[in-house]
């Protein structure tokens, strides 16, 4: 039995530009795949979340090659975002990805299994100005010993509206380019 199994993502139609063979990712590193549509032309896309084995998850975004012919066109790598989310080595410290059934997808991360201060986070990613941006941010934190500590927020960065601890908030709309995203870019409305 192979110690490190490999899954070929060509099954999902993912081919790296300029490579004759399909892109392969160690199945032990694959955290999930989400489908979405990009832009006004509804270009097919796939977002792949991969454990980078350094305490984080990397995001690979593929878009349909509109220059190829046929119905099932191959996809090309459009974005390789390193350390998009935390992914720890223990239970309750994982990252995952989900499709939103349309033109966006979400990357989830959490630390609910270890330590006193626990949290859950979701960034929603979609198209803005021909590129990818963080268009939504959801966060919840709680203290295992102090029930009054922590808080929650759910923000739409495109409209400038959301909730903080269950109450409506408004702020200047400001989607964050995916290339610029890091935990340091957490909106102030979600800092507790």
Short mmCIF file of C-alpha atoms in Angstrom, two decimals:
data_model
loop_
_atom_site.label_atom_id
_atom_site.label_comp_id
_atom_site.label_asym_id
_atom_site.label_seq_id
_atom_site.Cartn_x
_atom_site.Cartn_y
_atom_site.Cartn_z
CA UNK A 1 0.00 0.00 0.00
CA UNK A 2 1.30 3.46 -0.86
CA UNK A 3 2.18 5.62 2.12
CA UNK A 4 1.28 8.82 0.27
CA UNK A 5 -1.69 8.42 -2.06
CA UNK A 6 -2.07 10.94 -4.86
CA UNK A 7 -5.34 12.09 -6.41
CA UNK A 8 -5.44 13.43 -9.96
CA UNK A 9 -7.54 16.57 -10.11
CA UNK A 10 -7.91 16.16 -13.86
CA UNK A 11 -11.08 14.24 -12.99
CA UNK A 12 -12.59 17.63 -12.10
CA UNK A 13 -11.18 19.13 -15.30
CA UNK A 14 -8.22 20.89 -13.70
CA UNK A 15 -5.13 21.11 -15.88
CA UNK A 16 -2.15 23.37 -15.25
CA UNK A 17 -1.27 25.50 -18.25
CA UNK A 18 1.76 24.22 -20.13
CA UNK A 19 1.81 20.80 -18.48
CA UNK A 20 1.16 17.62 -20.41
CA UNK A 21 0.23 15.64 -17.32
CA UNK A 22 -2.64 16.37 -14.90
CA UNK A 23 -1.90 18.37 -11.77
CA UNK A 24 -1.69 16.07 -8.77
CA UNK A 25 -2.13 16.88 -5.12
CA UNK A 26 -1.33 14.55 -2.26
CA UNK A 27 -4.76 13.35 -1.09
CA UNK A 28 -3.66 13.79 2.54
CA UNK A 29 -3.25 17.54 1.88
CA UNK A 30 -6.55 18.07 0.03
CA UNK A 31 -9.06 19.84 2.31
CA UNK A 32 -11.85 20.39 -0.21
CA UNK A 33 -13.06 21.68 -3.57
CA UNK A 34 -15.85 24.19 -4.32
CA UNK A 35 -17.42 25.05 -7.67
CA UNK A 36 -18.51 28.57 -8.60
CA UNK A 37 -19.08 30.89 -11.57
CA UNK A 38 -16.80 33.87 -12.23
CA UNK A 39 -17.89 37.24 -13.60
CA UNK A 40 -20.75 38.34 -15.82
CA UNK A 41 -19.90 35.67 -18.40
CA UNK A 42 -20.44 32.93 -15.76
CA UNK A 43 -17.04 31.35 -16.41
CA UNK A 44 -16.81 27.99 -14.62
CA UNK A 45 -14.40 27.90 -11.69
CA UNK A 46 -13.07 25.56 -9.03
CA UNK A 47 -11.50 26.57 -5.73
CA UNK A 48 -9.21 23.99 -4.14
CA UNK A 49 -8.13 24.24 -0.49
CA UNK A 50 -4.89 22.46 0.40
CA UNK A 51 -3.07 21.95 3.72
CA UNK A 52 0.36 23.54 3.30
CA UNK A 53 1.75 21.49 6.24
CA UNK A 54 2.91 24.72 7.90
CA UNK A 55 -0.14 25.50 10.05
CA UNK A 56 -2.15 27.10 7.25
CA UNK A 57 -4.21 26.28 4.16
CA UNK A 58 -3.42 27.48 0.64
CA UNK A 59 -6.10 28.32 -1.92
CA UNK A 60 -5.78 27.39 -5.60
CA UNK A 61 -8.37 28.93 -7.94
CA UNK A 62 -8.89 27.55 -11.43
CA UNK A 63 -10.93 29.14 -14.21
CA UNK A 64 -12.29 27.61 -17.37
CA UNK A 65 -10.06 28.18 -20.41
CA UNK A 66 -12.35 30.21 -22.69
CA UNK A 67 -9.85 29.81 -25.56
CA UNK A 68 -10.29 26.03 -25.61
CA UNK A 69 -13.03 24.44 -27.68
CA UNK A 70 -15.67 22.00 -26.56
CA UNK A 71 -18.22 21.82 -23.80
CA UNK A 72 -15.93 20.64 -20.99
CA UNK A 73 -13.07 23.06 -21.40
CA UNK A 74 -9.97 22.52 -19.26
CA UNK A 75 -9.27 24.87 -16.38
CA UNK A 76 -6.16 26.96 -15.81
CA UNK A 77 -4.65 28.05 -12.52
CA UNK A 78 -5.67 31.70 -11.99
CA UNK A 79 -4.75 32.27 -8.32
CA UNK A 80 -2.41 30.61 -5.84
CA UNK A 81 -3.06 32.33 -2.48
CA UNK A 82 -0.70 31.10 0.20
CA UNK A 83 -1.85 30.91 3.85
CA UNK A 84 -5.42 32.01 3.17
CA UNK A 85 -6.60 30.43 6.43
CA UNK A 86 -5.37 28.75 9.61
CA UNK A 87 -5.25 24.94 9.56
CA UNK A 88 -3.90 23.33 12.72
CA UNK A 89 -2.74 19.79 13.33
CA UNK A 90 -5.28 18.83 16.02
CA UNK A 91 -9.02 18.19 16.05
CA UNK A 92 -11.15 21.33 16.08
CA UNK A 93 -8.41 23.33 14.34
CA UNK A 94 -9.31 22.73 10.71
CA UNK A 95 -9.97 24.63 7.52
CA UNK A 96 -12.59 23.76 4.90
CA UNK A 97 -14.22 25.20 1.80
CA UNK A 98 -17.80 25.36 0.55
CA UNK A 99 -19.59 26.66 -2.51
CA UNK A 100 -22.38 29.19 -2.10
CA UNK A 101 -24.34 27.93 -5.09
CA UNK A 102 -23.41 30.74 -7.46
CA UNK A 103 -20.74 33.37 -7.91
CA UNK A 104 -18.91 32.98 -4.59
CA UNK A 105 -17.44 30.42 -2.22
CA UNK A 106 -16.39 30.45 1.42
CA UNK A 107 -13.26 29.38 3.29
CA UNK A 108 -13.88 28.33 6.89
CA UNK A 109 -11.32 28.03 9.69
CA UNK A 110 -11.57 27.43 13.40
CA UNK A 111 -9.93 26.72 16.69
CA UNK A 112 -12.68 25.20 18.79
CA UNK A 113 -10.79 22.22 20.14
CA UNK A 114 -7.74 23.58 21.97
CA UNK A 115 -7.23 26.25 24.60
CA UNK A 116 -9.46 28.65 26.42
CA UNK A 117 -10.06 31.17 23.61
CA UNK A 118 -12.02 29.54 20.82
CA UNK A 119 -13.10 31.00 17.50
CA UNK A 120 -14.70 30.29 14.12
CA UNK A 121 -14.12 32.34 10.96
CA UNK A 122 -15.51 32.41 7.43
CA UNK A 123 -14.32 34.54 4.53
CA UNK A 124 -16.55 34.73 1.46
CA UNK A 125 -14.69 35.17 -1.82
CA UNK A 126 -16.18 36.43 -5.07
CA UNK A 127 -15.44 38.50 -8.17
CA UNK A 128 -14.83 42.26 -7.90
CA UNK A 129 -13.45 44.43 -10.70
CA UNK A 130 -12.35 41.43 -12.75
CA UNK A 131 -10.42 39.79 -9.90
CA UNK A 132 -11.06 37.95 -6.66
CA UNK A 133 -11.84 39.69 -3.38
CA UNK A 134 -12.98 38.92 0.15
CA UNK A 135 -16.58 40.18 0.00
CA UNK A 136 -17.87 38.80 3.29
CA UNK A 137 -16.48 38.14 6.75
CA UNK A 138 -18.06 36.17 9.60
CA UNK A 139 -16.42 35.63 12.97
CA UNK A 140 -17.40 34.22 16.34
CA UNK A 141 -15.20 33.96 19.43
CA UNK A 142 -15.84 32.75 22.94
CA UNK A 143 -13.91 32.15 26.13
CA UNK A 144 -14.23 28.71 27.69
CA UNK A 145 -14.01 30.18 31.21
CA UNK A 146 -15.68 33.59 30.85
CA UNK A 147 -19.12 33.48 29.18
CA UNK A 148 -19.15 37.31 28.86
CA UNK A 149 -15.98 37.41 26.76
CA UNK A 150 -15.88 37.16 22.97
CA UNK A 151 -18.42 38.19 20.39
CA UNK A 152 -19.75 37.65 16.89
CA UNK A 153 -19.98 39.53 13.60
CA UNK A 154 -21.30 38.92 10.12
CA UNK A 155 -20.32 41.57 7.55
CA UNK A 156 -21.05 42.14 3.88
CA UNK A 157 -17.95 44.05 2.78
CA UNK A 158 -19.58 44.98 -0.52
CA UNK A 159 -22.64 46.73 0.94
CA UNK A 160 -21.11 47.99 4.18
CA UNK A 161 -23.80 46.38 6.29
CA UNK A 162 -23.82 43.61 8.81
CA UNK A 163 -24.24 42.58 12.42
CA UNK A 164 -22.00 42.81 15.47
CA UNK A 165 -23.16 40.85 18.51
CA UNK A 166 -26.63 40.64 16.96
CA UNK A 167 -26.99 44.39 16.36
CA UNK A 168 -27.02 46.10 12.96
CA UNK A 169 -23.83 47.93 11.99
CA UNK A 170 -22.87 49.96 8.95
CA UNK A 171 -19.44 50.91 7.68
CA UNK A 172 -17.75 52.04 4.48
CA UNK A 173 -18.01 49.25 1.91
CA UNK A 174 -14.54 47.89 1.24
CA UNK A 175 -14.03 44.45 -0.33
CA UNK A 176 -10.42 43.33 0.20
CA UNK A 177 -8.45 42.03 -2.77
CA UNK A 178 -7.73 38.35 -2.20
CA UNK A 179 -4.03 38.98 -2.93
CA UNK A 180 -4.00 41.46 0.00
CA UNK A 181 -5.95 39.27 2.44
CA UNK A 182 -4.38 38.21 5.76
CA UNK A 183 -5.65 37.93 9.34
CA UNK A 184 -4.27 41.43 9.94
CA UNK A 185 -6.98 42.70 7.54
CA UNK A 186 -9.78 41.57 9.89
CA UNK A 187 -12.38 44.38 9.90
CA UNK A 188 -12.41 46.44 13.13
CA UNK A 189 -16.10 45.58 13.58
CA UNK A 190 -15.00 41.98 14.16
CA UNK A 191 -12.22 42.59 16.69
CA UNK A 192 -13.18 41.65 20.24
#
